[in-house]
Amino acid sequence: MTQTLQFNLVACGDDHDPTALPVDQARQRILDTITPLGANATERLDLLNCLDRVLAEDIVATSNVPPHMNSAMDGYALTATDIPINTTRELRVVGSSFAGHPFQEVCGSGECVRIMTGGLVPNGLDTVIPQESVQLLPENYIRIDGRTRSGDNVRLAGEDLQIGQTVLSRGRRITAADLGLIASLGIGEVAVKRYLKVAFFSTGDELCSIDTPLMPGQIYDSNRYTLFGMLSHQHCQIKDFGVVRDDPAQLRSTLLAAADGYDVVIATGGVSVGEADYVRDVLAELGSIAFWKVAMKPGRPLTFGYLRQALFFGLPGNPVAVMVNFSQFVQPALKRLAGEISHPPLMLNAVTTSTLKKRAGRTEYQRGILSQAEDGSLIVTKTGNQGSGILLSMSRANCFIVLNAQQTHIDVGEVVMVQPFVDCL
Ligand code: AMP
Ligand code: MG
């Protein structure tokens, strides 16, 4: 499938380029090109294999949960008309209803049934008196008073789920609670979207794999490890294509291999200004790709488009930029492609305990530690050096401090917006 993309090609330039795309616009352009996996991309799985998968069908209740009225307490089931007003009354205990062992006979007026939590409330009865509220008498009698109200301590049929109710909608990522909910309906198999297949690789002549000693001028490749972690959190099937040298032929063959059979291809490095032009040439030759300058820091240069049917992201090589761009662009794109109904990320207000500075004209994703002050209010502290190569600033952080384009200087005590790391980081 070849996609025709309406890209606005923006040349990379200096920091103050007014043509740089705002983050929201860049994200929206990406999302607008994505068609979610279709009905042919689903599989029916045993419920126990469905955790964290995207639901491909609505789950509709085919029965009430609970199926029958049952007791919420250990006590005695009776009809509310037997509850005395301003006096006491004696009732005969005619049988018992334990969880899984219902009382099968008839219980009339002046009678009651010993009942345990989860035990069926026998036909005709509607109220349970807790055992703490009754006085035991000889010969299977109890004495009750008027403190219990009609309908107390029973769980009604269908009070959790009602027949015909849409319990979970397609597009939902299945949680532990959802597994229980589906099981409570007696459903053992569910249609879910197949895993997304994601290929990734790093580019750069300086990169060395962690099992090899470093030669002068080399650094270890960390991006494939952060990508591995972030993609694993997205529940994708991942394939690591390793390190690709700054060599057009190798780049071309890796891109072709990665585009074959994968839904998404992610490359890091080689997209900044001054990088050899063949990267662009190779990408342009193989697919429909746009190079954007996004008004953000870190992560300004971004390459996005399609290599054949595969979504392609060329992320900047700097380790923090990779993680920022992944969280702002790749993750929402993966969710959309997977057919997941997603919501905008949680943004919170917090008081900064650090002075923050930035240039106007771009959104900055500084790294912070969000915590609670003694009075319960949220505070955030910057994690030291904010260079886009300082991965420690990400490792120490639990949130981004998101500073908008207009902000330039924020004093200690001012309120800033933070985006907690959830879901992918
Ligand atoms: P590039 O985008 O290729 O110009 O790279 C920008 C910076 O990120 C350079 O300092 C690279 O050495 C560094 N870098 C690129 N790829 C990686 C990687 N896979 N792991 C760690 N650092 C990287
Ligand atoms: Mg490079």
CSV table of C-alpha atoms and ligand atoms in Angstrom, one decimal:
chain,number,residue,atom,x,y,z
A,1,MET,CA,0.0,0.0,0.0
A,2,THR,CA,1.5,3.3,-1.0
A,3,GLN,CA,0.5,6.3,1.0
A,4,THR,CA,0.2,9.7,-0.6
A,5,LEU,CA,1.3,12.1,2.1
A,6,GLN,CA,0.4,15.8,2.2
A,7,PHE,CA,3.6,16.8,3.9
A,8,ASN,CA,4.7,20.3,4.4
A,9,LEU,CA,8.5,19.9,3.9
A,10,VAL,CA,10.3,22.1,6.4
A,11,ALA,CA,14.0,22.6,6.0
A,12,CYS,CA,16.2,22.3,9.0
A,13,GLY,CA,17.7,25.5,10.1
A,14,ASP,CA,18.6,27.5,13.2
A,15,ASP,CA,16.7,27.5,16.5
A,16,HIS,CA,14.5,30.5,15.7
A,17,ASP,CA,12.9,29.3,12.5
A,18,PRO,CA,9.3,30.4,12.7
A,19,THR,CA,8.4,27.7,10.2
A,20,ALA,CA,9.2,25.0,12.7
A,21,LEU,CA,6.2,22.8,13.4
A,22,PRO,CA,4.6,23.0,16.8
A,23,VAL,CA,4.6,19.6,18.6
A,24,ASP,CA,0.8,19.2,18.5
A,25,GLN,CA,0.7,19.9,14.8
A,26,ALA,CA,3.5,17.4,14.1
A,27,ARG,CA,1.7,14.8,16.1
A,28,GLN,CA,-1.6,15.5,14.4
A,29,ARG,CA,-0.1,15.2,11.0
A,30,ILE,CA,1.4,11.9,11.9
A,31,LEU,CA,-1.9,10.6,13.3
A,32,ASP,CA,-3.9,11.8,10.3
A,33,THR,CA,-2.0,9.5,8.0
A,34,ILE,CA,-2.5,6.3,10.1
A,35,THR,CA,-5.2,3.8,9.3
A,36,PRO,CA,-5.7,1.5,12.3
A,37,LEU,CA,-5.3,-2.2,11.8
A,38,GLY,CA,-8.4,-3.7,10.2
A,39,ALA,CA,-10.7,-6.6,11.0
A,40,ASN,CA,-8.3,-9.0,9.3
A,41,ALA,CA,-5.7,-8.2,11.9
A,42,THR,CA,-7.5,-9.8,14.8
A,43,GLU,CA,-7.0,-13.1,16.6
A,44,ARG,CA,-9.2,-15.0,19.1
A,45,LEU,CA,-7.3,-15.8,22.2
A,46,ASP,CA,-7.8,-17.6,25.4
A,47,LEU,CA,-8.6,-15.0,28.0
A,48,LEU,CA,-5.4,-15.6,29.9
A,49,ASN,CA,-3.4,-14.5,26.9
A,50,CYS,CA,-5.3,-11.2,26.5
A,51,LEU,CA,-3.7,-9.1,29.2
A,52,ASP,CA,-2.5,-5.8,27.7
A,53,ARG,CA,-3.9,-6.7,24.2
A,54,VAL,CA,-6.3,-4.3,22.3
A,55,LEU,CA,-9.8,-5.6,22.3
A,56,ALA,CA,-11.1,-6.1,18.8
A,57,GLU,CA,-14.8,-6.6,19.7
A,58,ASP,CA,-17.3,-5.2,22.2
A,59,ILE,CA,-17.8,-7.3,25.3
A,60,VAL,CA,-21.6,-7.4,25.9
A,61,ALA,CA,-23.1,-9.0,29.0
A,62,THR,CA,-24.9,-12.2,28.1
A,63,SER,CA,-26.0,-12.7,31.7
A,64,ASN,CA,-26.4,-10.7,34.9
A,65,VAL,CA,-23.6,-10.5,37.3
A,66,PRO,CA,-24.2,-11.6,39.9
A,67,PRO,CA,-26.8,-13.9,38.4
A,68,HIS,CA,-28.9,-14.1,41.5
A,69,MET,CA,-29.6,-12.0,44.6
A,70,ASN,CA,-27.1,-13.1,47.3
A,71,SER,CA,-25.9,-12.1,50.7
A,72,ALA,CA,-23.3,-9.5,51.4
A,73,MET,CA,-22.9,-10.6,55.1
A,74,ASP,CA,-22.9,-13.7,57.3
A,75,GLY,CA,-26.3,-13.6,59.0
A,76,TYR,CA,-29.9,-14.5,58.5
A,77,ALA,CA,-32.1,-14.0,55.5
A,78,LEU,CA,-35.7,-13.1,56.0
A,79,THR,CA,-38.6,-11.1,54.5
A,80,ALA,CA,-38.6,-7.4,55.5
A,81,THR,CA,-42.2,-7.6,56.6
A,82,ASP,CA,-41.0,-9.7,59.5
A,83,ILE,CA,-38.8,-7.0,60.9
A,84,PRO,CA,-40.4,-5.6,64.1
A,85,ILE,CA,-40.8,-1.9,64.7
A,86,ASN,CA,-39.8,-0.7,68.2
A,87,THR,CA,-39.8,-4.2,69.6
A,88,THR,CA,-38.2,-7.6,69.2
A,89,ARG,CA,-39.3,-10.7,67.4
A,90,GLU,CA,-38.4,-14.3,67.4
A,91,LEU,CA,-37.9,-16.2,64.1
A,92,ARG,CA,-37.4,-19.9,63.5
A,93,VAL,CA,-34.3,-20.9,61.5
A,94,VAL,CA,-35.5,-23.4,58.9
A,95,GLY,CA,-32.4,-24.1,57.0
A,96,SER,CA,-29.2,-22.7,55.6
A,97,SER,CA,-27.9,-21.1,52.4
A,98,PHE,CA,-24.1,-21.2,52.0
A,99,ALA,CA,-22.1,-20.0,49.0
A,100,GLY,CA,-22.5,-22.7,46.4
A,101,HIS,CA,-25.1,-24.5,48.5
A,102,PRO,CA,-28.5,-22.8,48.2
A,103,PHE,CA,-31.6,-23.4,50.4
A,104,GLN,CA,-34.0,-25.3,48.2
A,105,GLU,CA,-37.2,-25.2,50.2
A,106,VAL,CA,-39.8,-22.5,51.1
A,107,CYS,CA,-39.3,-20.1,53.9
A,108,GLY,CA,-42.5,-18.5,55.2
A,109,SER,CA,-43.4,-15.6,57.5
A,110,GLY,CA,-41.9,-16.0,61.0
A,111,GLU,CA,-39.1,-18.0,59.5
A,112,CYS,CA,-35.6,-17.2,58.4
A,113,VAL,CA,-32.6,-18.9,56.8
A,114,ARG,CA,-29.0,-19.0,58.1
A,115,ILE,CA,-27.0,-17.5,55.3
A,116,MET,CA,-23.3,-16.9,54.6
A,117,THR,CA,-21.7,-14.2,52.4
A,118,GLY,CA,-22.3,-15.1,48.7
A,119,GLY,CA,-25.1,-17.5,49.6
A,120,LEU,CA,-28.3,-17.2,47.5
A,121,VAL,CA,-31.1,-15.3,49.1
A,122,PRO,CA,-34.0,-17.8,49.0
A,123,ASN,CA,-37.0,-17.0,46.9
A,124,GLY,CA,-39.4,-14.6,48.6
A,125,LEU,CA,-36.8,-13.2,51.0
A,126,ASP,CA,-35.2,-9.8,50.5
A,127,THR,CA,-33.1,-8.8,53.6
A,128,VAL,CA,-30.2,-10.1,55.5
A,129,ILE,CA,-29.7,-9.4,59.2
A,130,PRO,CA,-26.0,-9.6,60.2
A,131,GLN,CA,-25.2,-12.3,62.7
A,132,GLU,CA,-23.9,-9.7,65.1
A,133,SER,CA,-27.3,-8.1,65.3
A,134,VAL,CA,-29.3,-11.2,66.4
A,135,GLN,CA,-29.6,-13.1,69.7
A,136,LEU,CA,-29.3,-16.9,69.4
A,137,LEU,CA,-32.1,-18.8,71.3
A,138,PRO,CA,-32.4,-22.5,71.9
A,139,GLU,CA,-34.1,-24.8,69.5
A,140,ASN,CA,-33.1,-23.0,66.3
A,141,TYR,CA,-34.7,-19.7,67.1
A,142,ILE,CA,-33.2,-16.2,66.9
A,143,ARG,CA,-34.4,-12.9,68.3
A,144,ILE,CA,-34.1,-9.8,66.1
A,145,ASP,CA,-34.8,-6.1,66.7
A,146,GLY,CA,-35.8,-3.3,64.3
A,147,ARG,CA,-32.4,-1.9,63.4
A,148,THR,CA,-32.1,-3.6,60.0
A,149,ARG,CA,-33.9,-2.0,57.0
A,150,SER,CA,-35.6,-3.7,54.1
A,151,GLY,CA,-33.1,-4.8,51.5
A,152,ASP,CA,-30.1,-4.3,53.7
A,153,ASN,CA,-27.0,-6.5,53.2
A,154,VAL,CA,-28.1,-8.2,49.9
A,155,ARG,CA,-26.5,-7.9,46.5
A,156,LEU,CA,-29.0,-7.6,43.8
A,157,ALA,CA,-29.0,-9.7,40.6
A,158,GLY,CA,-27.2,-7.7,37.9
A,159,GLU,CA,-25.9,-5.1,40.3
A,160,ASP,CA,-22.4,-5.4,38.7
A,161,LEU,CA,-23.3,-6.1,35.1
A,162,GLN,CA,-26.7,-6.3,33.4
A,163,ILE,CA,-27.7,-8.4,30.5
A,164,GLY,CA,-27.3,-6.5,27.2
A,165,GLN,CA,-24.9,-3.9,28.7
A,166,THR,CA,-21.7,-3.1,26.8
A,167,VAL,CA,-19.2,-3.9,29.4
A,168,LEU,CA,-16.0,-3.1,27.4
A,169,SER,CA,-15.6,-1.4,24.1
A,170,ARG,CA,-13.4,-2.4,21.2
A,171,GLY,CA,-10.1,-0.5,21.2
A,172,ARG,CA,-9.6,-0.8,24.9
A,173,ARG,CA,-6.3,-2.2,26.2
A,174,ILE,CA,-7.3,-5.0,28.5
A,175,THR,CA,-6.3,-4.6,32.1
A,176,ALA,CA,-6.2,-7.0,35.0
A,177,ALA,CA,-9.7,-5.8,36.2
A,178,ASP,CA,-11.0,-6.3,32.6
A,179,LEU,CA,-9.8,-10.0,32.7
A,180,GLY,CA,-11.8,-10.5,35.8
A,181,LEU,CA,-14.9,-8.7,34.4
A,182,ILE,CA,-14.8,-10.8,31.2
A,183,ALA,CA,-14.4,-14.0,33.3
A,184,SER,CA,-17.3,-13.0,35.5
A,185,LEU,CA,-19.5,-13.3,32.4
A,186,GLY,CA,-18.2,-16.8,31.7
A,187,ILE,CA,-16.4,-15.7,28.5
A,188,GLY,CA,-13.2,-17.7,27.9
A,189,GLU,CA,-12.1,-16.4,24.5
A,190,VAL,CA,-11.8,-12.9,23.2
A,191,ALA,CA,-11.0,-11.2,19.8
A,192,VAL,CA,-8.0,-9.0,20.1
A,193,LYS,CA,-5.8,-7.1,17.6
A,194,ARG,CA,-2.6,-8.8,16.6
A,195,TYR,CA,0.7,-7.5,18.0
A,196,LEU,CA,2.2,-4.6,16.0
A,197,LYS,CA,5.5,-5.7,14.5
A,198,VAL,CA,8.2,-3.0,15.0
A,199,ALA,CA,11.7,-3.0,13.6
A,200,PHE,CA,14.4,-0.7,14.7
A,201,PHE,CA,18.1,0.1,14.3
A,202,SER,CA,20.7,2.7,15.1
A,203,THR,CA,22.8,4.5,12.6
A,204,GLY,CA,26.3,5.9,13.2
A,205,ASP,CA,30.0,5.0,12.5
A,206,GLU,CA,30.8,5.8,16.1
A,207,LEU,CA,28.5,3.2,17.6
A,208,CYS,CA,29.8,0.0,19.2
A,209,SER,CA,27.8,-2.9,20.6
A,210,ILE,CA,28.0,-3.6,24.3
A,211,ASP,CA,29.9,-6.9,23.9
A,212,THR,CA,32.8,-5.2,22.1
A,213,PRO,CA,35.6,-3.1,23.7
A,214,LEU,CA,35.4,0.6,22.7
A,215,MET,CA,38.0,1.9,20.2
A,216,PRO,CA,39.0,5.6,20.2
A,217,GLY,CA,36.1,7.7,19.0
A,218,GLN,CA,33.5,5.1,19.7
A,219,ILE,CA,30.6,5.1,22.1
A,220,TYR,CA,28.3,2.3,23.1
A,221,ASP,CA,24.9,2.3,21.4
A,222,SER,CA,22.3,3.0,24.1
A,223,ASN,CA,19.3,4.0,21.8
A,224,ARG,CA,18.5,0.4,20.9
A,225,TYR,CA,18.1,-0.4,24.6
A,226,THR,CA,15.9,2.5,25.4
A,227,LEU,CA,13.8,1.7,22.3
A,228,PHE,CA,13.7,-2.0,23.3
A,229,GLY,CA,12.3,-0.9,26.7
A,230,MET,CA,9.8,1.6,25.4
A,231,LEU,CA,8.5,-0.7,22.7
A,232,SER,CA,8.2,-3.6,25.2
A,233,HIS,CA,6.0,-1.3,27.3
A,234,GLN,CA,3.8,-0.8,24.2
A,235,HIS,CA,3.4,-4.6,23.9
A,236,CYS,CA,4.9,-4.8,20.4
A,237,GLN,CA,6.7,-7.7,18.6
A,238,ILE,CA,10.1,-6.2,18.2
A,239,LYS,CA,13.0,-6.9,15.9
A,240,ASP,CA,16.4,-5.3,16.5
A,241,PHE,CA,18.3,-4.7,13.2
A,242,GLY,CA,21.5,-3.6,15.1
A,243,VAL,CA,23.8,-0.8,14.1
A,244,VAL,CA,23.9,0.4,10.6
A,245,ARG,CA,27.1,2.2,9.5
A,246,ASP,CA,26.9,5.7,7.9
A,247,ASP,CA,26.9,4.0,4.5
A,248,PRO,CA,24.2,4.4,1.9
A,249,ALA,CA,24.2,0.8,0.6
A,250,GLN,CA,23.9,-0.6,4.2
A,251,LEU,CA,21.2,1.8,5.0
A,252,ARG,CA,19.3,1.0,1.9
A,253,SER,CA,19.4,-2.8,2.5
A,254,THR,CA,18.5,-2.4,6.2
A,255,LEU,CA,15.5,-0.2,5.4
A,256,LEU,CA,14.3,-2.6,2.7
A,257,ALA,CA,14.6,-5.5,5.1
A,258,ALA,CA,12.9,-3.7,7.9
A,259,ALA,CA,10.0,-2.5,5.7
A,260,ASP,CA,9.4,-6.0,4.7
A,261,GLY,CA,6.8,-7.6,7.1
A,262,TYR,CA,6.9,-4.9,9.8
A,263,ASP,CA,4.3,-2.3,10.6
A,264,VAL,CA,6.7,0.3,11.9
A,265,VAL,CA,10.3,1.0,11.3
A,266,ILE,CA,12.3,3.2,13.7
A,267,ALA,CA,15.8,4.5,13.1
A,268,THR,CA,17.8,6.7,15.3
A,269,GLY,CA,20.6,9.1,14.4
A,270,GLY,CA,21.6,10.7,11.1
A,271,VAL,CA,18.7,13.1,10.8
A,272,SER,CA,20.3,16.3,12.1
A,273,VAL,CA,21.7,19.2,10.1
A,274,GLY,CA,25.0,18.5,8.4
A,275,GLU,CA,24.4,14.7,8.3
A,276,ALA,CA,25.4,13.2,5.0
A,277,ASP,CA,22.6,13.9,2.5
A,278,TYR,CA,22.4,10.3,1.3
A,279,VAL,CA,20.2,9.5,4.3
A,280,ARG,CA,17.6,11.7,2.8
A,281,ASP,CA,18.2,10.5,-0.7
A,282,VAL,CA,17.9,6.9,0.3
A,283,LEU,CA,14.7,7.5,2.3
A,284,ALA,CA,13.2,9.6,-0.5
A,285,GLU,CA,14.1,6.9,-3.0
A,286,LEU,CA,12.5,4.1,-1.0
A,287,GLY,CA,9.4,5.7,0.4
A,288,SER,CA,7.4,8.9,1.0
A,289,ILE,CA,9.2,10.6,3.7
A,290,ALA,CA,9.1,14.2,5.1
A,291,PHE,CA,11.8,15.8,7.2
A,292,TRP,CA,10.4,18.2,9.7
A,293,LYS,CA,11.9,20.6,12.1
A,294,VAL,CA,9.7,20.5,15.2
A,295,ALA,CA,9.7,23.5,17.6
A,296,MET,CA,10.8,21.4,20.5
A,297,LYS,CA,13.8,20.6,22.6
A,298,PRO,CA,15.2,18.0,22.7
A,299,GLY,CA,14.2,16.2,19.5
A,300,ARG,CA,14.0,19.0,16.9
A,301,PRO,CA,14.7,17.1,13.7
A,302,LEU,CA,12.1,14.4,12.9
A,303,THR,CA,11.8,12.3,9.9
A,304,PHE,CA,8.4,10.7,9.3
A,305,GLY,CA,6.6,8.9,6.5
A,306,TYR,CA,6.1,5.5,4.9
A,307,LEU,CA,8.5,2.9,3.6
A,308,ARG,CA,6.1,0.8,1.5
A,309,GLN,CA,3.3,-0.1,4.0
A,310,ALA,CA,5.5,0.5,7.1
A,311,LEU,CA,5.3,3.7,9.1
A,312,PHE,CA,8.8,5.1,9.4
A,313,PHE,CA,10.2,7.3,12.1
A,314,GLY,CA,13.7,8.7,11.9
A,315,LEU,CA,14.5,10.0,15.4
A,316,PRO,CA,17.5,12.1,16.3
A,317,GLY,CA,20.5,10.2,17.6
A,318,ASN,CA,20.8,12.0,21.0
A,319,PRO,CA,19.6,9.6,23.6
A,320,VAL,CA,17.2,11.9,25.4
A,321,ALA,CA,15.8,13.2,22.1
A,322,VAL,CA,15.0,9.6,21.2
A,323,MET,CA,13.0,9.1,24.4
A,324,VAL,CA,11.2,12.5,24.1
A,325,ASN,CA,10.3,12.0,20.5
A,326,PHE,CA,9.2,8.4,21.1
A,327,SER,CA,6.8,9.6,23.9
A,328,GLN,CA,5.4,12.5,21.9
A,329,PHE,CA,5.1,11.0,18.5
A,330,VAL,CA,5.9,7.3,18.2
A,331,GLN,CA,3.8,6.1,21.1
A,332,PRO,CA,0.6,7.9,20.1
A,333,ALA,CA,1.1,6.6,16.5
A,334,LEU,CA,1.5,3.0,17.8
A,335,LYS,CA,-1.7,3.3,19.8
A,336,ARG,CA,-3.6,4.6,16.8
A,337,LEU,CA,-2.2,1.9,14.5
A,338,ALA,CA,-3.1,-0.8,17.0
A,339,GLY,CA,-6.6,0.5,17.1
A,340,GLU,CA,-6.4,1.5,20.7
A,341,ILE,CA,-8.7,4.2,22.0
A,342,SER,CA,-6.3,6.5,23.8
A,343,HIS,CA,-6.7,9.6,25.7
A,344,PRO,CA,-4.4,12.7,25.9
A,345,PRO,CA,-1.6,12.2,28.4
A,346,LEU,CA,-2.2,13.3,32.0
A,347,MET,CA,-0.8,16.8,32.6
A,348,LEU,CA,-0.5,18.1,36.1
A,349,ASN,CA,0.4,21.4,37.7
A,350,ALA,CA,3.3,21.4,40.1
A,351,VAL,CA,5.3,24.0,41.9
A,352,THR,CA,8.9,24.0,40.7
A,353,THR,CA,11.7,23.9,43.3
A,354,SER,CA,14.3,24.6,40.5
A,355,THR,CA,14.9,27.7,38.5
A,356,LEU,CA,14.1,26.8,34.8
A,357,LYS,CA,15.4,28.6,31.7
A,358,LYS,CA,14.8,28.2,28.1
A,359,ARG,CA,14.6,30.0,24.8
A,360,ALA,CA,11.3,31.3,23.5
A,361,GLY,CA,9.7,29.7,20.4
A,362,ARG,CA,9.8,26.1,21.2
A,363,THR,CA,8.4,23.6,23.7
A,364,GLU,CA,10.9,22.1,26.1
A,365,TYR,CA,10.7,18.8,27.7
A,366,GLN,CA,12.9,19.1,30.8
A,367,ARG,CA,13.3,16.2,33.0
A,368,GLY,CA,11.9,16.3,36.5
A,369,ILE,CA,11.1,14.4,39.7
A,370,LEU,CA,7.5,14.9,40.7
A,371,SER,CA,6.8,14.4,44.4
A,372,GLN,CA,4.4,15.5,47.1
A,373,ALA,CA,5.2,18.2,49.6
A,374,GLU,CA,4.2,17.7,53.2
A,375,ASP,CA,0.9,19.6,52.7
A,376,GLY,CA,0.1,17.2,49.8
A,377,SER,CA,0.7,19.6,47.0
A,378,LEU,CA,2.7,18.6,44.0
A,379,ILE,CA,6.3,19.8,43.6
A,380,VAL,CA,8.8,19.2,40.8
A,381,THR,CA,12.6,19.3,40.8
A,382,LYS,CA,14.8,19.4,37.7
A,383,THR,CA,17.1,16.4,37.3
A,384,GLY,CA,20.4,18.3,36.9
A,385,ASN,CA,22.1,18.7,33.5
A,386,GLN,CA,19.5,18.9,30.8
A,387,GLY,CA,21.7,18.3,27.8
A,388,SER,CA,20.0,16.1,25.2
A,389,GLY,CA,22.8,13.5,25.5
A,390,ILE,CA,22.5,13.3,29.3
A,391,LEU,CA,20.6,10.1,29.7
A,392,LEU,CA,21.0,10.2,33.4
A,393,SER,CA,18.5,13.1,33.4
A,394,MET,CA,15.9,10.7,32.0
A,395,SER,CA,16.9,7.8,34.3
A,396,ARG,CA,16.5,10.0,37.4
A,397,ALA,CA,13.2,11.5,36.2
A,398,ASN,CA,9.6,10.4,36.6
A,399,CYS,CA,8.1,13.2,34.5
A,400,PHE,CA,8.7,15.8,31.8
A,401,ILE,CA,8.5,19.4,32.8
A,402,VAL,CA,6.7,20.7,29.7
A,403,LEU,CA,7.5,24.4,29.1
A,404,ASN,CA,5.6,26.1,26.4
A,405,ALA,CA,6.9,28.2,23.5
A,406,GLN,CA,6.4,31.5,25.3
A,407,GLN,CA,8.1,30.6,28.6
A,408,THR,CA,11.7,31.7,29.0
A,409,HIS,CA,12.4,32.0,32.8
A,410,ILE,CA,10.6,30.3,35.6
A,411,ASP,CA,11.4,31.1,39.2
A,412,VAL,CA,11.4,28.7,42.1
A,413,GLY,CA,7.8,28.7,43.5
A,414,GLU,CA,6.1,29.1,40.1
A,415,VAL,CA,3.6,26.6,38.8
A,416,VAL,CA,4.7,24.5,35.8
A,417,MET,CA,3.0,21.8,33.8
A,418,VAL,CA,4.3,18.3,34.1
A,419,GLN,CA,3.7,15.1,32.2
A,420,PRO,CA,4.2,12.1,34.4
A,421,PHE,CA,5.9,9.1,32.8
A,422,VAL,CA,3.2,6.5,32.4
A,423,ASP,CA,2.7,3.8,29.8
A,424,CYS,CA,5.9,4.0,27.9
A,425,LEU,CA,8.8,5.5,29.8
B,1,AMP,P1,23.1,12.1,15.0
B,1,AMP,O1,21.6,12.3,15.1
B,1,AMP,O2,23.5,10.9,14.3
B,1,AMP,O3,23.8,13.3,14.5
B,1,AMP,O4,23.6,11.9,16.5
B,1,AMP,C1,23.5,12.9,17.5
B,1,AMP,C2,24.3,12.5,18.7
B,1,AMP,O5,23.7,11.3,19.3
B,1,AMP,C3,25.8,12.2,18.5
B,1,AMP,O6,26.5,12.6,19.5
B,1,AMP,C4,25.8,10.6,18.4
B,1,AMP,O7,27.0,10.1,18.7
B,1,AMP,C5,24.7,10.3,19.4
B,1,AMP,N1,24.1,9.0,19.1
B,1,AMP,C6,23.6,8.7,17.9
B,1,AMP,N2,23.1,7.4,18.0
B,1,AMP,C7,23.4,7.0,19.2
B,1,AMP,C8,23.1,5.7,19.9
B,1,AMP,N3,22.5,4.7,19.2
B,1,AMP,N4,23.4,5.6,21.2
B,1,AMP,C9,24.0,6.6,21.8
B,1,AMP,N5,24.3,7.8,21.3
B,1,AMP,C10,24.0,8.0,20.0
B,2,MG,MG,25.1,10.0,13.4
